[in-house]
CSV table of C-alpha atoms in Angstrom, one decimal:
chain,number,residue,atom,x,y,z
R,10,MET,CA,8.6,12.0,86.4
R,11,MET,CA,7.3,13.5,89.6
R,12,SER,CA,9.1,16.6,90.8
R,13,SER,CA,10.3,16.5,94.3
R,14,SER,CA,8.1,19.4,95.3
R,15,THR,CA,4.8,17.6,94.9
R,16,LYS,CA,3.5,15.9,98.0
R,17,SER,CA,1.3,12.9,98.1
R,18,SER,CA,-1.9,13.3,100.0
R,19,GLU,CA,-0.4,11.5,103.0
R,20,ASP,CA,2.4,14.0,103.3
R,21,GLN,CA,0.2,17.0,103.3
R,22,GLU,CA,-0.9,18.2,106.8
R,23,PRO,CA,-4.3,16.7,107.6
R,24,PHE,CA,-5.6,19.9,109.1
R,25,GLU,CA,-4.8,23.6,109.9
R,26,LEU,CA,-5.5,25.4,113.1
R,27,LYS,CA,-6.6,29.0,112.9
R,28,GLY,CA,-8.0,31.5,115.4
R,29,ASN,CA,-11.4,32.8,114.6
R,30,LEU,CA,-14.1,35.0,116.2
R,31,PHE,CA,-17.6,33.7,116.9
R,32,THR,CA,-20.7,35.4,118.2
R,33,LEU,CA,-22.3,33.1,120.8
R,34,THR,CA,-25.2,33.4,123.1
R,35,VAL,CA,-24.2,33.7,126.8
R,36,MET,CA,-26.4,32.4,129.6
R,37,TYR,CA,-25.8,34.4,132.7
R,38,LEU,CA,-26.6,31.9,135.5
R,39,ARG,CA,-28.1,33.3,138.6
R,40,HIS,CA,-28.8,30.2,140.6
R,41,CYS,CA,-28.9,26.4,140.1
R,42,ASN,CA,-32.4,25.4,140.9
R,43,ARG,CA,-32.9,22.9,138.1
R,44,GLU,CA,-36.7,23.1,138.0
R,45,ALA,CA,-36.6,26.8,137.8
R,46,ILE,CA,-34.1,26.7,135.0
R,47,ASP,CA,-36.1,24.1,133.1
R,48,ARG,CA,-39.3,26.1,133.4
R,49,HIS,CA,-37.6,29.4,132.4
R,50,LEU,CA,-36.0,27.7,129.4
R,51,ALA,CA,-39.3,26.2,128.3
R,52,GLU,CA,-40.8,29.7,128.4
R,53,LYS,CA,-37.9,31.2,126.4
R,54,ILE,CA,-38.1,28.5,123.8
R,55,ARG,CA,-41.8,28.8,123.5
R,56,GLN,CA,-41.3,32.5,122.7
R,57,ALA,CA,-38.7,31.8,120.0
R,58,PRO,CA,-38.7,28.1,119.1
R,59,GLY,CA,-36.2,28.1,116.3
R,60,PHE,CA,-33.7,30.5,118.0
R,61,PHE,CA,-32.4,28.1,120.6
R,62,LYS,CA,-32.6,24.9,118.6
R,63,ASN,CA,-29.0,23.4,118.5
R,64,ALA,CA,-27.7,26.8,119.6
R,65,PRO,CA,-24.2,26.7,121.2
R,66,VAL,CA,-24.3,28.6,124.5
R,67,VAL,CA,-21.7,29.8,127.0
R,68,ILE,CA,-22.5,29.7,130.6
R,69,ASP,CA,-21.3,32.7,132.5
R,70,LEU,CA,-20.9,32.1,136.2
R,71,GLU,CA,-20.3,35.7,137.3
R,72,THR,CA,-23.9,36.5,138.2
R,73,LEU,CA,-24.3,33.5,140.5
R,74,THR,CA,-25.9,34.7,143.7
R,75,GLU,CA,-25.2,31.6,145.7
R,76,THR,CA,-22.0,31.5,147.6
R,77,ASP,CA,-21.4,27.7,147.7
R,78,ASP,CA,-18.9,26.6,145.2
R,79,PHE,CA,-20.6,23.5,143.9
R,80,ILE,CA,-22.5,23.2,140.7
R,81,ASP,CA,-23.6,20.0,139.1
R,82,PHE,CA,-22.2,20.8,135.6
R,83,ALA,CA,-22.9,17.4,134.2
R,84,GLY,CA,-26.5,17.7,135.2
R,85,LEU,CA,-26.8,21.2,133.9
R,86,TYR,CA,-25.3,20.1,130.6
R,87,ASP,CA,-27.9,17.3,130.3
R,88,LEU,CA,-30.6,19.7,131.1
R,89,LEU,CA,-29.7,22.2,128.4
R,90,ARG,CA,-29.1,19.5,125.9
R,91,GLY,CA,-32.5,18.1,126.7
R,92,ARG,CA,-33.9,21.5,125.7
R,93,GLY,CA,-32.0,21.6,122.5
R,94,MET,CA,-29.1,23.9,123.5
R,95,ILE,CA,-25.5,22.9,123.3
R,96,PRO,CA,-23.3,24.2,126.2
R,97,VAL,CA,-19.8,24.8,124.7
R,98,GLY,CA,-18.1,26.3,127.7
R,99,VAL,CA,-18.2,28.4,130.8
R,100,ARG,CA,-16.9,31.9,131.6
R,101,ASN,CA,-15.9,33.7,134.8
R,102,GLY,CA,-16.8,32.2,138.2
R,103,SER,CA,-14.4,31.1,140.9
R,104,ALA,CA,-11.4,28.9,140.2
R,105,LYS,CA,-13.1,26.0,142.0
R,106,LEU,CA,-16.2,26.3,139.8
R,107,GLN,CA,-14.0,26.5,136.7
R,108,ALA,CA,-12.2,23.4,137.7
R,109,ALA,CA,-15.5,21.5,138.2
R,110,ALA,CA,-16.6,22.7,134.8
R,111,VAL,CA,-13.5,21.4,133.1
R,112,GLN,CA,-14.0,18.1,134.9
R,113,ALA,CA,-17.4,17.8,133.3
R,114,GLY,CA,-16.0,18.5,129.9
R,115,LEU,CA,-16.8,22.2,129.6
R,116,PRO,CA,-13.8,24.4,128.7
R,117,VAL,CA,-13.3,27.8,130.3
R,118,LEU,CA,-13.6,30.6,127.8
R,119,PRO,CA,-11.7,33.8,128.3
R,120,ASP,CA,-13.4,36.6,130.1
R,121,ASN,CA,-14.1,39.5,127.7
R,122,ARG,CA,-12.7,42.0,130.1
R,123,SER,CA,-9.6,40.1,131.1
R,124,PRO,CA,-6.2,41.6,130.4
R,125,VAL,CA,-5.3,38.5,128.4
R,126,VAL,CA,-5.3,39.6,124.8
R,127,ALA,CA,-8.0,37.7,122.9
R,128,LYS,CA,-6.8,35.6,120.0
R,129,LYS,CA,-6.1,37.7,117.0
R,130,VAL,CA,-9.2,37.9,114.8
R,131,ASP,CA,-8.5,36.1,111.6
R,132,ARG,CA,-9.4,39.0,109.5
R,133,PRO,CA,-11.0,38.1,106.2
R,134,SER,CA,-8.1,38.3,103.7
R,135,GLY,CA,-10.3,40.0,101.1
R,136,GLN,CA,-9.0,37.4,98.6
R,137,ARG,CA,-12.4,35.8,98.6
R,138,SER,CA,-14.1,39.0,97.8
R,139,LYS,CA,-17.2,38.8,95.8
R,140,ILE,CA,-17.7,41.2,92.9
R,141,VAL,CA,-21.2,41.7,91.5
R,142,THR,CA,-21.7,43.9,88.5
R,143,GLN,CA,-25.5,43.8,88.2
R,144,PRO,CA,-27.7,46.1,90.2
R,145,VAL,CA,-29.1,44.6,93.4
R,146,ARG,CA,-32.9,44.6,93.0
R,147,SER,CA,-35.6,45.0,95.7
R,148,GLY,CA,-36.1,41.7,97.5
R,149,GLN,CA,-32.7,40.3,96.6
R,150,GLN,CA,-30.2,39.4,99.2
R,151,LEU,CA,-26.4,39.1,98.6
R,152,TYR,CA,-23.9,37.7,101.1
R,153,ALA,CA,-20.1,37.5,100.8
R,154,PRO,CA,-18.9,35.0,103.3
R,155,ASP,CA,-15.3,35.4,104.6
R,156,GLY,CA,-14.5,38.4,102.5
R,157,ASP,CA,-15.5,41.8,101.1
R,158,LEU,CA,-18.4,42.5,98.8
R,159,ILE,CA,-17.8,44.8,95.9
R,160,LEU,CA,-20.8,46.1,94.0
R,161,MET,CA,-20.6,47.8,90.7
R,162,GLY,CA,-24.2,49.0,90.6
R,163,THR,CA,-26.8,50.4,92.9
R,164,VAL,CA,-28.6,48.7,95.7
R,165,SER,CA,-32.3,49.3,95.4
R,166,PRO,CA,-34.6,50.0,98.3
R,167,GLY,CA,-35.8,46.7,99.7
R,168,ALA,CA,-32.5,44.9,98.8
R,169,GLU,CA,-30.1,43.6,101.4
R,170,VAL,CA,-26.3,43.2,101.0
R,171,LEU,CA,-24.1,41.5,103.7
R,172,ALA,CA,-20.5,40.6,104.0
R,173,ASP,CA,-18.2,39.2,106.7
R,174,GLY,CA,-15.7,41.8,105.6
R,175,SER,CA,-16.3,45.3,104.1
R,176,ILE,CA,-18.8,46.4,101.6
R,177,HIS,CA,-17.8,48.6,98.7
R,178,ILE,CA,-20.6,50.1,96.6
R,179,TYR,CA,-19.6,51.9,93.4
R,180,GLY,CA,-23.1,53.3,93.1
R,181,THR,CA,-25.9,54.4,95.3
R,182,LEU,CA,-26.9,52.5,98.4
R,183,ARG,CA,-30.7,52.7,98.9
R,184,GLY,CA,-31.3,49.4,100.6
R,185,ARG,CA,-29.6,47.8,103.6
R,186,ALA,CA,-25.9,47.1,104.0
R,187,LEU,CA,-24.5,44.9,106.8
R,188,ALA,CA,-20.8,44.6,107.0
R,189,GLY,CA,-18.7,42.6,109.5
R,190,ALA,CA,-21.6,40.1,109.6
R,191,LYS,CA,-19.6,37.6,111.7
R,192,GLY,CA,-18.5,40.2,114.2
R,193,ASP,CA,-15.5,42.0,112.6
R,194,THR,CA,-15.7,45.4,114.0
R,195,GLU,CA,-13.0,46.7,111.6
R,196,ALA,CA,-15.2,46.2,108.6
R,197,ARG,CA,-16.4,49.3,106.8
R,198,ILE,CA,-19.1,50.3,104.3
R,199,PHE,CA,-18.2,52.5,101.4
R,200,CYS,CA,-20.6,53.9,98.8
R,201,GLN,CA,-20.8,56.7,96.3
R,202,ASN,CA,-24.1,58.0,97.5
R,203,LEU,CA,-25.8,57.1,100.8
R,204,GLU,CA,-29.6,56.9,100.7
R,205,ALA,CA,-29.7,53.7,102.7
R,206,GLU,CA,-32.6,52.3,104.8
R,207,LEU,CA,-30.1,50.8,107.2
R,208,VAL,CA,-26.4,50.3,107.7
R,209,ALA,CA,-24.8,47.9,110.2
R,210,ILE,CA,-21.3,46.9,111.2
R,211,ALA,CA,-20.7,43.9,113.4
R,212,GLY,CA,-24.3,44.1,114.6
R,213,HIS,CA,-24.3,47.8,115.5
R,214,TYR,CA,-26.9,49.3,113.2
R,215,ARG,CA,-28.5,52.5,112.3
R,216,VAL,CA,-31.8,53.1,110.5
R,217,PHE,CA,-32.3,56.3,108.4
R,218,GLU,CA,-35.8,57.6,108.9
R,219,GLN,CA,-34.7,60.7,107.0
R,220,LEU,CA,-31.8,61.1,104.6
R,221,ALA,CA,-29.0,62.8,106.4
R,222,PRO,CA,-28.7,66.2,104.7
R,223,ASP,CA,-25.0,66.6,105.2
R,224,THR,CA,-24.0,63.4,103.4
R,225,ARG,CA,-26.5,63.6,100.6
R,226,GLY,CA,-25.1,63.0,97.2
R,227,LYS,CA,-21.6,62.5,98.5
R,228,ALA,CA,-19.3,59.5,98.7
R,229,VAL,CA,-19.3,58.2,102.3
R,230,GLN,CA,-17.8,55.6,104.5
R,231,VAL,CA,-19.3,54.0,107.5
R,232,TYR,CA,-17.1,52.6,110.3
R,233,LEU,CA,-17.3,51.7,113.9
R,234,LEU,CA,-15.5,53.7,116.5
R,235,GLU,CA,-15.8,52.4,120.1
R,236,ASP,CA,-19.2,50.9,119.4
R,237,ARG,CA,-20.5,54.0,117.7
R,238,LEU,CA,-21.3,54.1,114.0
R,239,ILE,CA,-19.5,57.0,112.3
R,240,ILE,CA,-20.7,58.2,108.9
R,241,GLU,CA,-18.2,60.4,107.1
R,242,PRO,CA,-17.9,61.9,103.7
R,243,LEU,CA,-15.0,60.4,101.8
R,244,SER,CA,-13.8,63.5,99.9
R,245,ARG,CA,-12.0,66.2,101.8
E,18,MET,CA,-36.9,32.1,65.2
E,19,ALA,CA,-40.0,33.1,67.3
E,20,ARG,CA,-39.4,35.5,70.2
E,21,VAL,CA,-41.4,35.2,73.4
E,22,ILE,CA,-41.9,38.5,75.1
E,23,VAL,CA,-43.5,38.9,78.5
E,24,VAL,CA,-45.3,42.1,79.5
E,25,THR,CA,-45.0,42.3,83.2
E,26,SER,CA,-44.8,44.9,86.0
E,27,GLY,CA,-45.3,43.5,89.5
E,28,LYS,CA,-47.8,46.2,90.4
E,29,GLY,CA,-51.4,45.9,89.2
E,30,GLY,CA,-53.3,48.4,87.1
E,31,VAL,CA,-50.2,50.1,85.4
E,32,GLY,CA,-51.1,49.2,81.8
E,33,LYS,CA,-49.8,45.7,81.1
E,34,THR,CA,-52.9,44.5,79.2
E,35,THR,CA,-53.2,47.8,77.4
E,36,THR,CA,-49.5,47.6,76.4
E,37,SER,CA,-49.8,43.9,75.5
E,38,ALA,CA,-52.7,44.6,73.2
E,39,SER,CA,-51.1,47.6,71.5
E,40,PHE,CA,-47.7,46.1,71.3
E,41,ALA,CA,-49.0,42.9,69.7
E,42,ALA,CA,-51.3,44.8,67.3
E,43,GLY,CA,-48.5,47.2,66.4
E,44,LEU,CA,-46.2,44.2,65.5
E,45,ALA,CA,-48.9,42.5,63.5
E,46,GLN,CA,-49.7,45.7,61.6
E,47,ARG,CA,-46.1,45.7,60.4
E,48,GLY,CA,-46.6,42.2,58.9
E,49,HIS,CA,-45.3,40.0,61.7
E,50,LYS,CA,-47.5,37.1,62.7
E,51,THR,CA,-48.2,37.8,66.3
E,52,VAL,CA,-50.1,36.0,69.1
E,53,VAL,CA,-50.9,37.6,72.4
E,54,ILE,CA,-51.7,35.2,75.4
E,55,ASP,CA,-53.6,36.1,78.5
E,56,PHE,CA,-52.0,34.5,81.5
E,57,ASP,CA,-54.4,35.9,84.0
E,58,VAL,CA,-56.5,32.8,84.7
E,59,GLY,CA,-59.8,33.7,86.4
E,60,LEU,CA,-59.5,37.5,85.9
E,61,ARG,CA,-59.1,37.6,82.2
E,62,ASN,CA,-59.5,40.9,80.4
E,63,LEU,CA,-57.2,40.7,77.4
E,64,ASP,CA,-60.2,39.5,75.4
E,65,LEU,CA,-62.1,42.6,76.4
E,66,ILE,CA,-59.3,45.0,75.4
E,67,MET,CA,-59.0,43.2,72.1
E,68,GLY,CA,-62.7,43.3,71.5
E,69,CYS,CA,-63.1,39.6,71.0
E,70,GLU,CA,-64.8,38.6,74.3
E,71,ARG,CA,-67.9,37.3,72.5
E,72,ARG,CA,-65.9,35.1,70.2
E,73,VAL,CA,-64.2,33.0,73.0
E,74,VAL,CA,-65.1,29.3,72.6
E,75,TYR,CA,-62.0,27.6,74.1
E,76,ASP,CA,-59.2,29.0,76.2
E,77,PHE,CA,-55.6,28.5,77.3
E,78,VAL,CA,-56.5,25.9,79.9
E,79,ASN,CA,-58.5,23.9,77.4
E,80,VAL,CA,-55.4,23.7,75.1
E,81,ILE,CA,-53.1,22.8,78.0
E,82,ASN,CA,-55.5,20.0,79.0
E,83,ALA,CA,-55.7,18.9,75.4
E,84,GLU,CA,-59.5,19.5,75.4
E,85,ALA,CA,-59.1,21.7,72.3
E,86,ASN,CA,-56.3,22.3,69.9
E,87,LEU,CA,-54.7,25.7,69.1
E,88,ASN,CA,-56.6,26.1,65.8
E,89,GLN,CA,-59.9,25.9,67.6
E,90,THR,CA,-58.8,28.2,70.4
E,91,LEU,CA,-56.9,31.0,68.7
E,92,ILE,CA,-59.0,34.0,67.8
E,93,ARG,CA,-58.0,35.9,64.8
E,94,ASP,CA,-58.4,39.7,65.0
E,95,LYS,CA,-60.8,41.2,62.5
E,96,ARG,CA,-58.9,44.3,61.9
E,97,VAL,CA,-55.3,43.0,61.5
E,98,ASP,CA,-55.2,39.6,60.0
E,99,THR,CA,-51.7,38.7,61.3
E,100,LEU,CA,-52.9,39.2,64.9
E,101,TYR,CA,-54.2,36.3,67.1
E,102,VAL,CA,-55.4,36.1,70.7
E,103,LEU,CA,-55.2,33.1,73.0
E,104,PRO,CA,-57.6,34.0,75.8
E,105,ALA,CA,-57.5,32.8,79.4
E,106,SER,CA,-60.0,30.8,81.2
E,107,GLN,CA,-62.5,32.8,83.3
E,108,THR,CA,-63.9,29.9,85.3
E,109,ARG,CA,-60.9,27.7,86.2
E,110,ASP,CA,-58.4,28.6,88.8
E,111,LYS,CA,-54.7,29.2,88.3
E,112,GLU,CA,-53.6,25.7,89.4
E,113,ALA,CA,-54.7,24.6,86.0
E,114,ILE,CA,-51.7,26.2,84.3
E,115,THR,CA,-48.7,23.9,84.5
E,116,ARG,CA,-45.2,24.6,83.3
E,117,GLU,CA,-45.1,21.6,81.1
E,118,GLY,CA,-48.4,22.6,79.5
E,119,VAL,CA,-47.2,26.1,78.9
E,120,ASP,CA,-44.0,24.8,77.4
E,121,ARG,CA,-45.8,22.6,75.0
E,122,VAL,CA,-48.2,25.3,73.9
E,123,LEU,CA,-45.4,27.8,73.4
E,124,ASN,CA,-43.4,25.3,71.4
E,125,GLU,CA,-46.3,24.7,69.1
E,126,LEU,CA,-46.9,28.4,68.7
E,127,LYS,CA,-43.3,29.0,67.8
E,128,GLN,CA,-43.7,26.9,64.7
E,129,THR,CA,-45.9,29.4,63.0
E,130,PHE,CA,-45.6,32.8,64.9
E,131,ASP,CA,-42.9,35.5,64.8
E,132,TYR,CA,-43.8,37.0,68.1
E,133,ILE,CA,-45.5,35.5,71.1
E,134,ILE,CA,-46.6,38.2,73.7
E,135,CYS,CA,-47.4,36.9,77.2
E,136,ASP,CA,-49.7,39.3,79.1
E,137,SER,CA,-48.8,38.7,82.7
E,138,PRO,CA,-51.1,39.1,85.7
E,139,ALA,CA,-50.1,41.4,88.5
E,140,GLY,CA,-48.0,40.1,91.4
E,141,ILE,CA,-45.1,37.8,91.7
E,142,GLU,CA,-47.0,34.6,92.3
E,143,ARG,CA,-47.7,31.6,90.1
E,144,GLY,CA,-49.4,33.3,87.2
E,145,ALA,CA,-46.8,36.0,86.9
E,146,LEU,CA,-44.0,33.5,87.3
E,147,MET,CA,-45.5,31.3,84.6
E,148,ALA,CA,-45.8,34.2,82.2
E,149,LEU,CA,-42.2,35.2,82.5
E,150,TYR,CA,-40.6,31.8,82.8
E,151,PHE,CA,-40.2,31.1,79.1
E,152,ALA,CA,-39.5,34.7,78.0
E,153,ASP,CA,-36.7,35.9,75.8
E,154,GLU,CA,-37.5,39.5,76.3
E,155,ALA,CA,-39.5,41.5,78.8
E,156,LEU,CA,-41.4,44.7,78.7
E,157,VAL,CA,-41.6,46.0,82.2
E,158,VAL,CA,-44.5,48.4,82.5
E,159,THR,CA,-44.1,51.1,85.2
E,160,ASN,CA,-46.0,54.2,86.2
E,161,PRO,CA,-44.0,57.2,87.4
E,162,GLU,CA,-44.9,56.8,91.0
E,163,VAL,CA,-42.9,55.2,93.9
E,164,SER,CA,-44.8,52.0,94.6
E,165,SER,CA,-44.9,51.0,90.9
E,166,VAL,CA,-41.2,51.7,90.6
E,167,ARG,CA,-40.5,49.6,93.7
E,168,ASP,CA,-42.6,46.7,92.3
E,169,SER,CA,-40.9,46.9,88.9
E,170,ASP,CA,-37.6,46.7,90.6
E,171,ARG,CA,-38.7,43.6,92.3
E,172,ILE,CA,-39.9,42.0,89.1
E,173,LEU,CA,-36.6,42.8,87.5
E,174,GLY,CA,-34.9,40.8,90.2
E,175,ILE,CA,-37.2,38.0,89.6
E,176,LEU,CA,-36.7,38.1,85.8
E,177,ALA,CA,-33.0,37.8,86.4
E,178,SER,CA,-33.4,34.8,88.8
E,179,LYS,CA,-36.5,32.8,88.2
E,180,SER,CA,-36.8,32.6,84.5
E,181,ARG,CA,-35.7,29.5,82.5
E,182,ARG,CA,-32.8,31.5,81.0
E,183,ALA,CA,-31.6,32.3,84.4
E,184,GLU,CA,-31.9,28.8,85.7
E,185,GLN,CA,-30.1,27.3,82.7
E,186,GLY,CA,-27.4,30.0,82.6
E,187,ASP,CA,-28.4,31.2,79.1
E,188,ASP,CA,-28.2,34.8,78.0
E,189,PRO,CA,-30.4,36.8,80.3
E,190,ILE,CA,-33.8,38.1,79.4
E,191,LYS,CA,-33.6,41.4,77.5
E,192,GLU,CA,-35.3,44.0,79.5
E,193,HIS,CA,-37.2,47.1,78.2
E,194,LEU,CA,-38.8,49.8,80.3
E,195,VAL,CA,-42.3,51.1,79.3
E,196,LEU,CA,-43.2,54.1,81.3
E,197,ALA,CA,-47.0,54.4,81.1
E,198,ARG,CA,-49.5,57.0,82.2
E,199,TYR,CA,-46.8,59.7,82.1
E,200,ALA,CA,-48.1,63.3,82.7
E,201,PRO,CA,-45.4,65.8,82.0
E,202,ASP,CA,-47.1,68.7,83.8
E,203,ARG,CA,-47.3,66.6,87.0
E,204,ALA,CA,-43.7,65.5,86.6
E,205,ASN,CA,-42.6,69.1,86.2
E,206,ARG,CA,-44.5,70.1,89.4
E,207,GLY,CA,-42.8,67.3,91.2
E,208,ASP,CA,-46.0,65.4,91.9
E,209,MET,CA,-44.9,62.5,89.8
E,210,LEU,CA,-41.5,61.0,89.2
E,211,SER,CA,-39.7,62.2,86.0
E,212,VAL,CA,-38.4,59.9,83.3
E,213,ASP,CA,-34.9,60.5,84.6
E,214,ASP,CA,-35.9,59.6,88.2
E,215,VAL,CA,-37.4,56.3,87.0
E,216,MET,CA,-34.4,55.5,84.8
E,217,GLU,CA,-32.0,56.2,87.6
E,218,ILE,CA,-33.7,53.7,89.9
E,219,LEU,CA,-34.4,50.9,87.4
E,220,GLY,CA,-31.5,51.3,85.1
E,221,ILE,CA,-32.9,49.4,82.1
E,222,PRO,CA,-33.2,50.8,78.6
E,223,LEU,CA,-36.3,52.9,77.9
E,224,LEU,CA,-38.4,51.5,75.1
E,225,GLY,CA,-41.2,54.1,75.3
E,226,VAL,CA,-43.1,56.7,77.3
E,227,ILE,CA,-46.9,56.4,77.0
E,228,PRO,CA,-48.7,59.6,78.0
E,229,GLU,CA,-51.7,59.6,80.3
E,230,SER,CA,-54.5,59.7,77.8
E,231,GLN,CA,-58.3,59.7,77.6
E,232,ALA,CA,-57.9,57.6,74.5
E,233,VAL,CA,-56.8,54.6,76.5
E,234,LEU,CA,-60.1,54.3,78.4
E,235,GLN,CA,-62.2,55.0,75.3
E,236,SER,CA,-60.3,52.3,73.4
E,237,SER,CA,-60.5,49.7,76.0
E,238,ASN,CA,-64.3,50.3,76.4
E,239,ALA,CA,-64.6,50.0,72.6
E,240,GLY,CA,-62.4,46.9,72.5
E,241,ILE,CA,-59.8,48.4,70.2
E,242,PRO,CA,-56.1,48.3,71.0
E,243,VAL,CA,-55.2,52.0,71.3
E,244,VAL,CA,-52.3,51.7,68.8
E,245,LEU,CA,-54.9,51.3,66.1
E,246,GLU,CA,-56.2,54.8,67.0
E,247,ASP,CA,-53.5,56.6,65.2
E,248,SER,CA,-54.9,60.1,66.0
E,249,SER,CA,-54.4,59.7,69.7
E,250,ASP,CA,-51.3,60.6,71.6
E,251,ALA,CA,-51.2,57.2,73.3
E,252,GLY,CA,-51.7,55.5,70.0
E,253,LEU,CA,-48.8,57.3,68.4
E,254,ALA,CA,-46.6,56.6,71.5
E,255,TYR,CA,-47.3,52.9,71.2
E,256,SER,CA,-46.6,53.1,67.5
E,257,ASP,CA,-43.2,54.7,68.2
E,258,LEU,CA,-42.6,52.0,70.9
E,259,VAL,CA,-43.1,49.2,68.4
E,260,ALA,CA,-40.9,50.9,65.9
E,261,ARG,CA,-38.1,51.3,68.4
E,262,PHE,CA,-38.5,47.6,69.4
E,263,LEU,CA,-38.0,46.6,65.8
E,264,GLY,CA,-34.8,48.7,65.6
E,265,GLU,CA,-35.9,52.0,64.3
E,266,GLU,CA,-34.7,55.2,65.9
E,267,ARG,CA,-37.6,57.3,67.1
E,268,PRO,CA,-37.3,60.3,69.4
E,269,HIS,CA,-39.4,60.2,72.5
E,270,ARG,CA,-42.5,62.4,72.2
E,271,PHE,CA,-45.0,63.6,74.7
E,272,LEU,CA,-42.4,64.2,77.3
E,273,ALA,CA,-42.8,68.0,77.5
E,274,VAL,CA,-45.8,70.0,78.5
E,275,GLU,CA,-47.6,71.1,75.5
E,276,LYS,CA,-47.9,74.9,75.4
E,277,LYS,CA,-51.5,75.6,74.6
E,278,GLY,CA,-52.0,78.1,71.9
E,279,PHE,CA,-54.4,81.0,72.3
E,280,PHE,CA,-57.3,79.4,70.4
E,281,ARG,CA,-56.9,76.0,72.2
E,282,ARG,CA,-57.0,77.8,75.5
E,283,LEU,CA,-60.1,79.7,74.4
E,284,PHE,CA,-62.0,76.7,73.1
E,285,GLY,CA,-60.6,74.0,75.4
E,286,ASN,CA,-58.6,71.0,74.1
């Protein structure tokens, strides 16, 4: 006999809406000469062919030099799509331009400096943290998507460990550690001994040409404070 | 049940073939029927180190291609009658070795041999991957210097991910560290990594430390696995290594600088 708490698949909600943070390429548009745009795009793509393929891009209208309020957004959309990029929205610009963009099917994304509070970042809950007990060998790469990475061994030089959340190393970090890989600036890196080649949080990185003498042999944490990487011993 | 043991390192020139030859000879001396296979197609030298280069008629590629059978190809050692060598081809290239072929040959060898030692070529490409793919255990040969340690670390990662045991989710390959060409005086001076330094970075059990020794060069030129030269320090170290592998407790020798006595200093060593 089915208990009343079980739902059939039709009763369950078909989807869930959650806020999330994405890092996107922004195209700061200066003017709308289509030929010039196409030429410049072709050049950029030639330099890095794979980078722009199917890349979502936000068009920022703030740097426009022209004063007229008209932009053929539909034409611009086709132009970019033709080159492999996918416009997903616009940012800034006058109200009239924004309205035109919406008409053409491009949403207006919030300005990063606006007083409107950005949607709360869906912080990785840490419930999907990945625990690895083997040492991470040179040439290996480990990635913990949507959570923290917990390592119970050392990270050899030439190895790379990444996590969308924080990285905890119960051992020596000799390779590279990149936390907050999807942009979470609150992520941290913890290790028992820092001899790393590189550490990074949400894209802000630091290479270590020389081992920092004051943190040698000590347990440290690495965190981001106003875009600066702070490296601090853990023990008082 | 036969055990397949790969002798590998990543880095070249650290002592894989020297170790393969002595390890195989040491096991055979203790009565185990042992075959050592040269996986370095095109740059073979196991046959030289074993002293049987003039007795090679057929080679590993011939057997894989069914141009010869194992009986015709295996070379029995003249000094230790439980020791056999399966030489590599010198003229073919490495594409000739296929995974199915190697699997077939190893399965046939497992019928009659206790230990199958695979002498890997240097690097992490096809030959090295083929040599380690079917292994049950691995001897990772490392010299106490930074690039060798880095390469050994890399090969440890590959042993844990690209072997058949890893692909099929079986028990992982049992790893052993062989620290070769160790010079305690240079380690003490800080010119060379110490045993502890290497252990800290690689983190696998130490099977043996083989001292830097004139005997190795002399033996390889003479075509005698150095373990059969039981008066030399390297020979004794290999002998200890084999004993440890078979489960005996042996303290590590040749780790400390020998204090030269008065007469030795006078007359030279």
